[in-house]
Amino acid sequence: MRPIGIFDSGIGGLTVARAVAEVLPDHSIFYYGDTAHLPYGEKSPALIRRYATEITRELLRLGCGSIVVACNSASSNALDAIRAEAGASIPVIDAVHPVVEAVAAQFSGGQIGVIGTRATIDSNWYQRLLERRGFEVVSKATPLLASAIEAGFHGGEVSNALIAAYFESGEFKAVRALILGCTHYPLVADQIALALPDSVALVDSAESAAQALKAALDPLSDGPEATGARADRFMVSDLTESFTLGAQRFFGQPVILVEHKLQSAKG
Ligand code: DGL
């Protein structure tokens, strides 16, 4: 079995890698966090597409047999380019379609809320896919939330104050579900739940993406790896101590990050 390639703008996508590791424990994961270029949420669609295609190319060069676009900002702005780079024989799972499918399976009509980075919300991609399924969409960019979480501010006063400020206008009070459309948000899901009425279900894109990958790989599976040994690799484009410290918070267990430059950075 070839490794699963998972990428994100940084270490936040380790929440998706964690969900994938739980659902597909026999597969090795090659994770790539583009820490040199984060946040993608503040970049133009053209630049996000350039970064995402180069990472896809590199993960395939390293031998990956499938690609998971953990980053919602890349999924919303670069999926066509990533699919073109990967070619038809490589399963590509994005962060957006699986969660939209999960919402459509659970609810029929009504209002659905979405929060994400500016690049995700401005792309209108979630909105378009949900509206096609008959939902009314209330969306909001919550850009400071990801950077606060990345800096370790989750589960306390800083993230509570940000959530309160973003939600104070009350537009999410009547939604049936709120999609956490960013890799970082699972770490503040409990705090978000407390800021909303009990009637609002929270839907996390990491879990849906992991399930979609499992469904895509099962028919292709040629059985467990011969050795039974996983050989995960956790790569970043720029390694700092804070990324090393943060990685464990997102993955839920110790992670050894290594710096791995992309071709363009090698000049
Ligand atoms: N990983 C990004 C996402 O899911 C959030 C962080 C960023 O802006 O790079 O959209």
CSV table of N, CA, C and O and ligand atoms in Angstrom, one decimal, residues 8-10 12-13 38-42 70-74 117 120 146 150 181-184, ligand 1:
chain,number,residue,atom,x,y,z
A,8,ASP,N,-1.4,20.6,4.3
A,8,ASP,CA,-2.1,21.7,4.8
A,8,ASP,C,-1.1,22.9,4.8
A,8,ASP,O,0.1,22.7,4.5
A,9,SER,N,-1.6,24.1,5.1
A,9,SER,CA,-0.7,25.3,5.1
A,9,SER,C,0.2,25.2,6.3
A,9,SER,O,1.3,25.8,6.3
A,10,GLY,N,-0.1,24.4,7.3
A,10,GLY,CA,0.8,24.4,8.5
A,10,GLY,C,0.5,23.1,9.2
A,10,GLY,O,0.3,22.0,8.6
A,12,GLY,N,-1.9,22.7,11.5
A,12,GLY,CA,-3.3,22.5,11.8
A,12,GLY,C,-4.0,21.2,11.2
A,12,GLY,O,-4.8,20.6,11.8
A,13,GLY,N,-3.5,20.9,10.0
A,13,GLY,CA,-4.0,19.8,9.2
A,13,GLY,C,-3.7,18.4,9.9
A,13,GLY,O,-4.2,17.4,9.5
A,38,LEU,N,2.4,29.8,5.4
A,38,LEU,CA,1.1,30.1,6.0
A,38,LEU,C,1.0,31.6,6.5
A,38,LEU,O,2.0,32.2,6.6
A,39,PRO,N,-0.2,32.1,6.7
A,39,PRO,CA,-1.5,31.5,6.5
A,39,PRO,C,-2.0,31.5,5.1
A,39,PRO,O,-2.0,32.6,4.4
A,40,TYR,N,-2.5,30.4,4.6
A,40,TYR,CA,-3.1,30.4,3.2
A,40,TYR,C,-4.4,31.2,3.2
A,40,TYR,O,-4.8,31.7,2.2
A,41,GLY,N,-5.0,31.3,4.4
A,41,GLY,CA,-6.3,32.0,4.5
A,41,GLY,C,-6.2,33.5,4.1
A,41,GLY,O,-7.2,34.1,3.9
A,42,GLU,N,-5.0,34.0,4.1
A,42,GLU,CA,-4.8,35.5,3.7
A,42,GLU,C,-4.2,35.6,2.3
A,42,GLU,O,-3.9,36.7,1.9
A,70,ALA,N,-6.1,18.6,3.4
A,70,ALA,CA,-6.6,18.9,4.7
A,70,ALA,C,-7.1,20.3,4.8
A,70,ALA,O,-8.0,20.6,5.6
A,71,CYS,N,-6.4,21.2,4.1
A,71,CYS,CA,-6.6,22.6,4.3
A,71,CYS,C,-7.9,23.1,3.6
A,71,CYS,O,-8.1,22.8,2.4
A,72,ASN,N,-8.8,23.7,4.3
A,72,ASN,CA,-10.1,24.2,3.7
A,72,ASN,C,-9.8,25.3,2.7
A,72,ASN,O,-10.5,25.4,1.7
A,73,SER,N,-8.8,26.1,3.0
A,73,SER,CA,-8.5,27.3,2.1
A,73,SER,C,-8.0,26.7,0.8
A,73,SER,O,-8.4,27.2,-0.3
A,74,ALA,N,-7.2,25.7,0.8
A,74,ALA,CA,-6.7,25.1,-0.5
A,74,ALA,C,-7.9,24.3,-1.2
A,74,ALA,O,-8.0,24.3,-2.4
A,117,THR,N,-11.5,30.5,7.1
A,117,THR,CA,-10.6,31.6,6.8
A,117,THR,C,-11.3,32.6,5.8
A,117,THR,O,-12.3,32.2,5.1
A,120,THR,N,-11.3,30.9,2.4
A,120,THR,CA,-12.4,29.8,2.3
A,120,THR,C,-13.7,30.5,2.0
A,120,THR,O,-14.5,30.2,1.1
A,146,ALA,N,-7.9,31.0,13.8
A,146,ALA,CA,-6.8,30.0,13.4
A,146,ALA,C,-5.5,30.5,14.0
A,146,ALA,O,-4.7,29.7,14.6
A,150,GLU,N,-3.2,28.5,16.7
A,150,GLU,CA,-1.9,28.1,16.3
A,150,GLU,C,-0.9,28.6,17.3
A,150,GLU,O,0.1,27.9,17.6
A,181,GLY,N,-15.1,25.0,9.3
A,181,GLY,CA,-14.4,24.9,8.0
A,181,GLY,C,-13.0,25.3,8.0
A,181,GLY,O,-12.6,26.1,7.2
A,182,CYS,N,-12.3,24.8,9.0
A,182,CYS,CA,-10.8,25.1,9.1
A,182,CYS,C,-10.2,24.1,9.9
A,182,CYS,O,-10.8,23.6,10.9
A,183,THR,N,-9.0,23.7,9.5
A,183,THR,CA,-8.2,22.6,10.2
A,183,THR,C,-8.1,22.9,11.7
A,183,THR,O,-8.0,21.9,12.5
A,184,HIS,N,-8.0,24.1,12.1
A,184,HIS,CA,-7.7,24.4,13.5
A,184,HIS,C,-8.9,24.3,14.5
A,184,HIS,O,-8.7,24.2,15.7
B,1,DGL,N1,-5.3,25.4,7.3
B,1,DGL,C1,-6.1,26.5,7.0
B,1,DGL,C2,-7.5,26.1,6.6
B,1,DGL,O1,-8.0,25.0,6.9
B,1,DGL,C3,-6.1,27.5,8.1
B,1,DGL,C4,-4.8,28.2,8.4
B,1,DGL,C5,-4.4,29.1,7.3
B,1,DGL,O2,-5.0,30.2,7.0
B,1,DGL,O3,-3.4,28.8,6.6
B,1,DGL,O4,-8.2,26.9,5.9
